[in-house]
CSV table of C-alpha atoms and ligand atoms in Angstrom, one decimal:
chain,number,residue,atom,x,y,z
A,1,MET,CA,0.0,0.0,0.0
A,2,SER,CA,1.6,3.3,-1.0
A,3,HIS,CA,1.8,6.1,1.4
A,4,SER,CA,1.9,9.8,0.5
A,5,PRO,CA,5.3,11.2,1.5
A,6,SER,CA,3.6,13.3,4.2
A,7,GLU,CA,2.4,10.2,5.9
A,8,ASN,CA,5.9,8.8,6.0
A,9,PRO,CA,8.2,11.7,6.6
A,10,PRO,CA,11.9,10.9,6.1
A,11,PRO,CA,13.7,9.9,9.3
A,12,PRO,CA,15.8,12.7,11.0
A,13,GLY,CA,19.0,13.1,9.0
A,14,ASP,CA,17.5,11.7,5.9
A,15,LEU,CA,18.8,13.9,3.0
A,16,GLU,CA,15.7,13.4,0.9
A,17,SER,CA,14.5,17.0,0.8
A,18,VAL,CA,17.7,18.9,1.2
A,19,MET,CA,18.6,22.0,-0.8
A,20,THR,CA,22.2,22.4,-1.6
A,21,LEU,CA,23.8,25.8,-1.9
A,22,GLU,CA,24.5,25.3,-5.6
A,23,GLN,CA,20.8,24.3,-6.3
A,24,PHE,CA,19.6,27.2,-4.3
A,25,ILE,CA,21.7,29.7,-6.2
A,26,ILE,CA,20.6,28.2,-9.6
A,27,ASP,CA,17.0,28.3,-8.5
A,28,ARG,CA,17.3,31.9,-7.1
A,29,HIS,CA,19.6,33.4,-9.6
A,30,GLU,CA,16.7,35.5,-10.9
A,31,ARG,CA,18.6,38.3,-9.4
A,32,PHE,CA,21.0,38.0,-12.4
A,33,PRO,CA,18.7,37.0,-15.3
A,34,GLN,CA,21.2,38.7,-17.7
A,35,ALA,CA,24.0,36.5,-16.4
A,36,THR,CA,24.6,33.1,-18.0
A,37,GLY,CA,25.0,31.6,-14.5
A,38,ALA,CA,28.1,33.7,-14.0
A,39,PHE,CA,27.0,34.8,-10.5
A,40,ALA,CA,26.1,31.2,-9.6
A,41,ARG,CA,29.5,30.1,-10.6
A,42,LEU,CA,31.2,32.9,-8.7
A,43,LEU,CA,29.3,32.0,-5.4
A,44,ARG,CA,30.3,28.4,-6.1
A,45,ASP,CA,33.9,29.4,-6.3
A,46,VAL,CA,33.7,31.2,-2.9
A,47,SER,CA,32.0,28.1,-1.4
A,48,VAL,CA,34.8,25.8,-2.7
A,49,ALA,CA,37.4,28.1,-1.0
A,50,ALA,CA,35.3,28.0,2.2
A,51,LYS,CA,35.4,24.2,2.2
A,52,ILE,CA,39.2,24.1,1.7
A,53,ILE,CA,39.7,26.7,4.4
A,54,ASN,CA,37.4,24.7,6.7
A,55,HIS,CA,39.4,21.6,6.0
A,56,ASN,CA,42.6,23.4,7.1
A,57,ILE,CA,41.1,25.0,10.2
A,58,ARG,CA,39.6,21.7,11.4
A,59,ARG,CA,43.0,19.9,11.2
A,60,ALA,CA,45.3,22.9,11.9
A,61,GLY,CA,47.1,21.3,14.9
A,62,ILE,CA,47.6,18.1,12.9
A,63,LEU,CA,48.8,19.9,9.8
A,64,ASP,CA,51.0,22.0,11.9
A,65,VAL,CA,49.6,25.3,10.5
A,66,LEU,CA,48.9,27.0,13.8
A,67,GLY,CA,50.9,29.9,14.9
A,68,GLU,CA,52.4,32.8,12.9
A,69,THR,CA,54.1,33.2,9.6
A,70,GLY,CA,56.6,35.6,11.1
A,71,ARG,CA,55.4,38.3,8.8
A,72,VAL,CA,53.3,41.4,9.5
A,73,ASN,CA,50.4,42.2,7.1
A,74,VAL,CA,49.4,45.5,5.6
A,75,GLN,CA,47.3,46.0,8.7
A,76,ASP,CA,50.5,46.0,10.8
A,77,GLU,CA,49.1,42.8,12.4
A,78,ARG,CA,51.2,39.6,13.0
A,79,GLN,CA,50.0,37.2,10.3
A,80,LYS,CA,48.8,33.7,11.2
A,81,GLN,CA,49.6,30.8,9.0
A,82,LEU,CA,45.9,30.2,8.6
A,83,ASP,CA,45.4,33.9,7.5
A,84,GLU,CA,47.8,33.2,4.6
A,85,ILE,CA,46.2,29.8,3.7
A,86,ALA,CA,42.7,31.3,3.7
A,87,ASP,CA,43.9,34.3,1.6
A,88,ARG,CA,45.7,31.9,-0.8
A,89,GLU,CA,42.7,29.6,-1.2
A,90,LEU,CA,40.2,32.4,-1.9
A,91,GLU,CA,42.5,33.9,-4.5
A,92,ARG,CA,43.1,30.5,-6.1
A,93,ALA,CA,39.4,29.7,-6.2
A,94,LEU,CA,38.5,33.0,-7.8
A,95,ARG,CA,41.3,32.8,-10.4
A,96,ARG,CA,40.3,29.2,-11.2
A,97,GLY,CA,36.6,30.1,-11.5
A,98,GLY,CA,37.3,32.8,-14.1
A,99,GLU,CA,34.3,35.0,-13.1
A,100,CYS,CA,36.1,37.6,-11.0
A,101,CYS,CA,38.2,40.4,-12.5
A,102,LEU,CA,39.4,42.1,-9.2
A,103,ILE,CA,40.0,41.0,-5.7
A,104,GLY,CA,40.7,43.0,-2.6
A,105,SER,CA,41.9,41.2,0.5
A,106,GLU,CA,42.7,42.3,4.1
A,107,GLU,CA,45.9,40.3,3.7
A,108,GLN,CA,47.1,42.1,0.5
A,109,PRO,CA,48.3,45.8,0.4
A,110,GLU,CA,46.6,46.5,-3.0
A,111,THR,CA,43.8,45.1,-5.0
A,112,ILE,CA,44.7,42.3,-7.4
A,113,PRO,CA,43.4,42.3,-11.0
A,114,LEU,CA,42.5,38.9,-12.4
A,115,SER,CA,42.0,37.9,-16.0
A,116,PRO,CA,38.4,36.7,-16.2
A,117,ASP,CA,37.3,34.4,-19.0
A,118,ALA,CA,37.0,36.4,-22.2
A,119,THR,CA,33.4,35.2,-22.5
A,120,ALA,CA,32.6,36.6,-19.0
A,121,GLN,CA,29.4,38.6,-19.3
A,122,GLU,CA,29.6,40.1,-15.9
A,123,GLN,CA,32.7,41.7,-14.3
A,124,PHE,CA,32.7,40.9,-10.6
A,125,ALA,CA,35.0,42.4,-7.9
A,126,VAL,CA,35.3,40.4,-4.7
A,127,PHE,CA,36.5,41.9,-1.4
A,128,PHE,CA,37.2,39.7,1.5
A,129,ASP,CA,38.6,39.2,5.0
A,130,PRO,CA,39.9,35.7,4.5
A,131,LEU,CA,40.1,34.8,8.2
A,132,ASP,CA,38.4,37.2,10.6
A,133,GLY,CA,39.4,36.7,14.3
A,134,SER,CA,42.4,34.6,13.4
A,135,THR,CA,44.0,35.2,16.8
A,136,ASN,CA,41.4,32.7,17.9
A,137,THR,CA,42.8,29.8,15.8
A,138,ASP,CA,45.6,28.9,18.2
A,139,VAL,CA,43.1,28.7,21.1
A,140,ASN,CA,40.5,26.7,19.2
A,141,ALA,CA,37.9,29.4,19.3
A,142,SER,CA,35.6,30.4,16.4
A,143,VAL,CA,36.7,32.3,13.3
A,144,GLY,CA,35.2,33.4,10.0
A,145,THR,CA,35.5,34.5,6.4
A,146,ILE,CA,33.7,37.6,5.1
A,147,PHE,CA,33.1,38.5,1.4
A,148,SER,CA,31.6,41.3,-0.5
A,149,ILE,CA,30.7,41.3,-4.2
A,150,TYR,CA,30.3,44.2,-6.7
A,151,THR,CA,29.7,44.1,-10.4
A,152,LEU,CA,31.9,46.4,-12.5
A,153,PRO,CA,31.0,48.1,-15.7
A,154,GLU,CA,32.2,46.1,-18.7
A,155,HIS,CA,35.6,46.7,-20.1
A,156,VAL,CA,36.9,48.6,-17.1
A,157,ASP,CA,40.3,50.1,-17.5
A,158,ARG,CA,42.4,47.8,-15.3
A,159,ASP,CA,44.4,50.7,-13.9
A,160,ASP,CA,41.2,52.3,-12.8
A,161,SER,CA,39.4,49.2,-11.6
A,162,VAL,CA,40.1,49.8,-7.9
A,163,HIS,CA,38.5,53.3,-8.0
A,164,VAL,CA,35.6,51.9,-10.0
A,165,ALA,CA,35.2,49.2,-7.4
A,166,LEU,CA,35.4,51.4,-4.3
A,167,ARG,CA,31.7,52.2,-4.1
A,168,PRO,CA,29.3,52.6,-1.2
A,169,GLY,CA,28.2,49.3,0.3
A,170,ALA,CA,24.6,49.9,-0.9
A,171,GLU,CA,25.9,49.0,-4.4
A,172,GLN,CA,27.1,45.5,-3.4
A,173,VAL,CA,25.2,42.8,-5.4
A,174,ALA,CA,25.9,40.1,-2.8
A,175,ALA,CA,27.6,39.6,0.6
A,176,GLY,CA,28.2,36.8,3.0
A,177,TYR,CA,30.3,35.1,5.5
A,178,VAL,CA,31.4,31.6,6.6
A,179,ALA,CA,31.3,30.9,10.3
A,180,TYR,CA,33.8,28.2,11.4
A,181,GLY,CA,32.1,27.4,14.7
A,182,SER,CA,30.7,24.3,16.3
A,183,SER,CA,29.4,23.7,12.7
A,184,THR,CA,30.5,25.4,9.5
A,185,MET,CA,27.9,27.8,8.1
A,186,PHE,CA,27.7,29.7,4.8
A,187,VAL,CA,25.4,32.7,5.2
A,188,PHE,CA,24.8,35.1,2.3
A,189,THR,CA,22.4,37.6,0.6
A,190,THR,CA,22.0,38.7,-3.0
A,191,GLY,CA,19.6,41.5,-1.8
A,192,ASN,CA,16.6,39.0,-1.7
A,193,GLY,CA,16.8,38.0,2.0
A,194,VAL,CA,19.4,36.1,4.0
A,195,ASN,CA,19.8,32.3,3.9
A,196,GLY,CA,22.1,30.1,6.0
A,197,PHE,CA,23.6,26.8,4.9
A,198,THR,CA,25.4,24.2,7.1
A,199,LEU,CA,28.3,22.1,5.8
A,200,ASP,CA,27.7,18.4,5.8
A,201,PRO,CA,31.3,17.1,5.9
A,202,GLY,CA,30.1,13.6,5.0
A,203,ILE,CA,29.0,14.7,1.5
A,204,GLY,CA,31.0,18.0,1.2
A,205,GLU,CA,27.9,20.1,0.6
A,206,PHE,CA,26.5,23.2,2.2
A,207,LEU,CA,22.8,22.4,2.9
A,208,LEU,CA,20.0,24.9,3.5
A,209,THR,CA,19.3,24.9,7.2
A,210,HIS,CA,18.4,28.6,8.0
A,211,PRO,CA,16.1,30.0,5.3
A,212,ASP,CA,15.0,33.6,5.3
A,213,LEU,CA,16.8,34.7,8.4
A,214,GLN,CA,15.5,37.8,10.3
A,215,ILE,CA,17.3,39.3,13.3
A,216,PRO,CA,15.0,39.5,16.4
A,217,ALA,CA,14.4,43.0,17.8
A,218,ALA,CA,15.5,41.6,21.2
A,219,ARG,CA,17.9,43.2,23.6
A,220,ALA,CA,19.4,39.7,24.1
A,221,MET,CA,23.2,40.0,23.6
A,222,TYR,CA,25.7,42.8,23.3
A,223,SER,CA,29.3,42.4,22.0
A,224,VAL,CA,31.9,45.1,22.8
A,225,ASN,CA,35.4,45.0,24.3
A,226,GLU,CA,34.7,46.9,27.5
A,227,ALA,CA,38.5,46.8,28.3
A,228,ASP,CA,38.4,50.0,26.2
A,229,ILE,CA,35.7,51.7,28.2
A,230,GLU,CA,38.1,54.5,29.3
A,231,ASP,CA,38.3,55.4,25.7
A,232,PHE,CA,34.6,55.6,25.2
A,233,SER,CA,32.7,58.9,25.0
A,234,PRO,CA,30.4,59.8,27.9
A,235,GLU,CA,27.5,59.4,25.4
A,236,LEU,CA,28.6,55.8,24.6
A,237,ARG,CA,29.0,55.0,28.3
A,238,SER,CA,25.5,56.3,28.9
A,239,PHE,CA,24.2,54.1,26.1
A,240,LEU,CA,25.9,51.0,27.8
A,241,ARG,CA,24.4,51.9,31.1
A,242,TRP,CA,20.9,52.1,29.4
A,243,LEU,CA,21.5,48.8,27.6
A,244,LYS,CA,22.3,47.0,30.8
A,245,GLN,CA,19.2,48.0,32.6
A,246,LYS,CA,16.7,45.3,33.5
A,247,ASP,CA,13.7,45.2,31.2
A,248,PRO,CA,11.0,46.9,33.3
A,249,GLN,CA,8.3,44.4,32.1
A,250,THR,CA,10.1,41.1,32.1
A,251,GLY,CA,13.1,41.8,34.5
A,252,ALA,CA,15.3,40.2,31.8
A,253,ARG,CA,18.8,41.6,31.4
A,254,VAL,CA,21.0,41.7,28.3
A,255,ARG,CA,23.9,39.3,28.3
A,256,ALA,CA,27.6,40.2,27.3
A,257,ARG,CA,29.1,37.9,24.7
A,258,TYR,CA,32.4,38.9,23.0
A,259,ILE,CA,34.2,36.1,21.2
A,260,GLY,CA,37.1,38.1,19.5
A,261,SER,CA,35.7,37.2,16.1
A,262,PHE,CA,33.3,39.6,14.5
A,263,VAL,CA,31.8,36.9,12.3
A,264,SER,CA,31.0,34.7,15.3
A,265,ASP,CA,29.5,37.5,17.4
A,266,PHE,CA,27.5,38.8,14.4
A,267,HIS,CA,26.2,35.3,13.6
A,268,ARG,CA,25.0,34.7,17.2
A,269,ASN,CA,23.4,38.1,17.4
A,270,LEU,CA,21.7,37.5,14.0
A,271,LEU,CA,20.0,34.5,15.5
A,272,THR,CA,19.3,35.8,19.1
A,273,GLY,CA,19.0,39.5,18.6
A,274,GLY,CA,21.4,42.1,20.0
A,275,LEU,CA,24.3,44.2,18.7
A,276,TYR,CA,28.0,44.3,18.1
A,277,MET,CA,30.0,47.5,18.6
A,278,TYR,CA,33.5,48.5,17.8
A,279,PRO,CA,33.6,52.3,18.4
A,280,ALA,CA,36.6,54.6,18.0
A,281,THR,CA,39.3,53.9,20.6
A,282,ALA,CA,42.7,55.3,21.4
A,283,ASP,CA,44.3,52.4,19.4
A,284,TYR,CA,41.8,52.7,16.6
A,285,PRO,CA,40.6,56.3,16.3
A,286,GLN,CA,38.7,55.5,13.1
A,287,GLY,CA,37.4,52.2,14.6
A,288,LYS,CA,39.0,48.8,14.0
A,289,LEU,CA,36.7,47.2,11.5
A,290,ARG,CA,37.4,47.7,7.8
A,291,LEU,CA,34.7,49.2,5.7
A,292,MET,CA,35.1,47.3,2.4
A,293,TYR,CA,35.3,43.8,3.6
A,294,GLU,CA,34.0,43.7,7.1
A,295,ALA,CA,31.4,46.5,7.8
A,296,ASN,CA,29.9,46.7,4.3
A,297,PRO,CA,29.1,43.0,3.7
A,298,MET,CA,27.7,42.5,7.2
A,299,ALA,CA,25.7,45.8,6.9
A,300,LEU,CA,24.1,44.5,3.8
A,301,LEU,CA,23.3,41.2,5.5
A,302,VAL,CA,21.9,42.8,8.7
A,303,GLU,CA,19.7,45.2,6.7
A,304,GLN,CA,18.4,42.3,4.6
A,305,ALA,CA,17.6,40.5,7.9
A,306,GLY,CA,15.7,43.6,9.2
A,307,GLY,CA,18.5,45.1,11.3
A,308,ARG,CA,20.7,48.2,11.0
A,309,ALA,CA,24.4,49.1,10.7
A,310,SER,CA,25.7,52.6,11.6
A,311,ASP,CA,29.0,54.3,12.3
A,312,GLY,CA,27.1,56.0,15.1
A,313,HIS,CA,25.9,58.8,12.9
A,314,ARG,CA,25.5,57.5,9.3
A,315,ARG,CA,24.2,54.3,7.7
A,316,ILE,CA,27.3,52.1,6.9
A,317,LEU,CA,26.0,51.3,3.4
A,318,ASP,CA,26.0,55.0,2.5
A,319,LEU,CA,29.6,55.7,3.3
A,320,GLN,CA,31.8,56.5,0.3
A,321,PRO,CA,35.0,54.5,0.5
A,322,GLU,CA,38.2,56.4,-0.2
A,323,GLU,CA,40.7,53.5,0.1
A,324,LEU,CA,40.7,49.8,0.3
A,325,HIS,CA,41.7,49.3,3.9
A,326,GLN,CA,39.9,52.2,5.5
A,327,ARG,CA,38.3,51.6,8.9
A,328,THR,CA,35.0,52.7,10.4
A,329,PRO,CA,33.4,52.7,13.8
A,330,LEU,CA,30.6,50.1,13.7
A,331,PHE,CA,27.4,49.5,15.5
A,332,ILE,CA,25.5,46.6,14.0
A,333,GLY,CA,22.5,44.5,15.0
A,334,SER,CA,18.8,44.7,16.0
A,335,ALA,CA,17.3,47.9,14.6
A,336,PRO,CA,15.9,49.3,18.0
A,337,LEU,CA,19.3,48.9,19.6
A,338,ILE,CA,21.2,50.6,16.8
A,339,GLU,CA,18.6,53.5,16.8
A,340,ALA,CA,19.1,53.8,20.6
A,341,ALA,CA,22.9,53.8,20.2
A,342,GLU,CA,22.7,56.6,17.6
A,343,ALA,CA,20.3,58.6,19.8
A,344,PHE,CA,22.8,58.5,22.7
A,345,LEU,CA,25.8,59.1,20.5
A,346,GLN,CA,24.0,62.1,18.9
A,347,GLY,CA,23.2,63.6,22.3
A,348,ARG,CA,19.5,62.5,22.1
A,349,GLY,CA,19.8,59.8,24.9
A,350,ALA,CA,17.0,61.5,26.9
A,351,GLU,CA,14.5,60.5,24.1
A,352,VAL,CA,15.5,56.8,24.7
A,353,GLU,CA,15.8,57.0,28.5
A,354,GLY,CA,12.1,58.2,28.6
A,355,ARG,CA,11.1,55.1,26.6
A,356,GLY,CA,13.1,52.7,28.9
B,401,P6P,P1,39.9,43.5,20.1
B,401,P6P,C1,39.5,40.5,14.7
B,401,P6P,O1,40.8,41.0,14.6
B,401,P6P,C2,38.6,41.7,14.8
B,401,P6P,O2,38.7,42.5,13.6
B,401,P6P,C3,37.1,41.3,15.0
B,401,P6P,O3,36.9,40.1,14.4
B,401,P6P,C4,37.0,41.2,16.5
B,401,P6P,O4,35.7,41.4,17.0
B,401,P6P,C5,37.9,42.4,16.9
B,401,P6P,O5,38.9,42.5,15.9
B,401,P6P,C6,38.6,42.1,18.3
B,401,P6P,O6,39.4,43.2,18.5
B,401,P6P,O7,40.6,44.9,20.0
B,401,P6P,O8,38.7,43.6,20.9
B,401,P6P,O9,40.8,42.4,20.4
């Protein structure tokens, strides 16, 4: 006697109804009807790099790739071996794929022009932080990869491509991150919502597990390095005091979570509600996070998930980049909390205090 599928749902873990990342991109690539699947192939290339990076991270101690390279990168930060591996694998995957004509990496001083396939119908530029939070690798804590994708006008003068590419984050055509945590997740947007995929190492595929993510408007978690509190403005300290008050109705209190990896803090806050802040400090008077390949991609994601991202005064996605590695103060997460932070930082905290 045959049963309809609904009467016999597949057992847990059965992969009958899974959606792979590749199938999802093909199904949803209506965003690029003019492309001949070029964007789908570009995202595939990024996901291949993510799998290779994940493979190295998960076995770093065994492969003896923990620790530093002995070199300092353009950020004047001591480079980890895994920083170099992640940077190399992303560049290799994008070169192999032939869809990308320009890359900009946290680990490279300048942008790198690539030679896309002559038949390429779209000219894509990809900016990335290959391994965010890499100081965590030696202590087995979470890290991530962040990427930002722009299209470029056809036949861009290669000498001018970097200036053509340095555009406000609102012009990104896609953005995403890979979170190498207790599981490995690939989360991205093409401007049509945010979707999360979990890597099944057994079959080497990213499978759709978190469709249509929306950030809760909850004051659940906040992420900031309060060791810098002496550097914070009186307005920011007032905001933090407000943030830590018990909820007058529920008595609930916000929790502090700061992992040392923006991707990991961002991903958790995306699921629970809350905000991440890296304001201007004495060591980082412009803020620490980089606009092109950290703040912008995450700002596109959080807005697509119903949240907000600000430098304290302006929308991150509206900022006009001037150079590849420029930094920005960053307040990103649930919309009501970012609006409250802006009110305090702009001297309008009394408006928020009154609302509790
Ligand atoms: P601090 C990692 O270097 C990073 O850019 C973010 O991922 C992280 O949140 C932050 O810096 C940590 O910086 O100054 O608090 O150690």
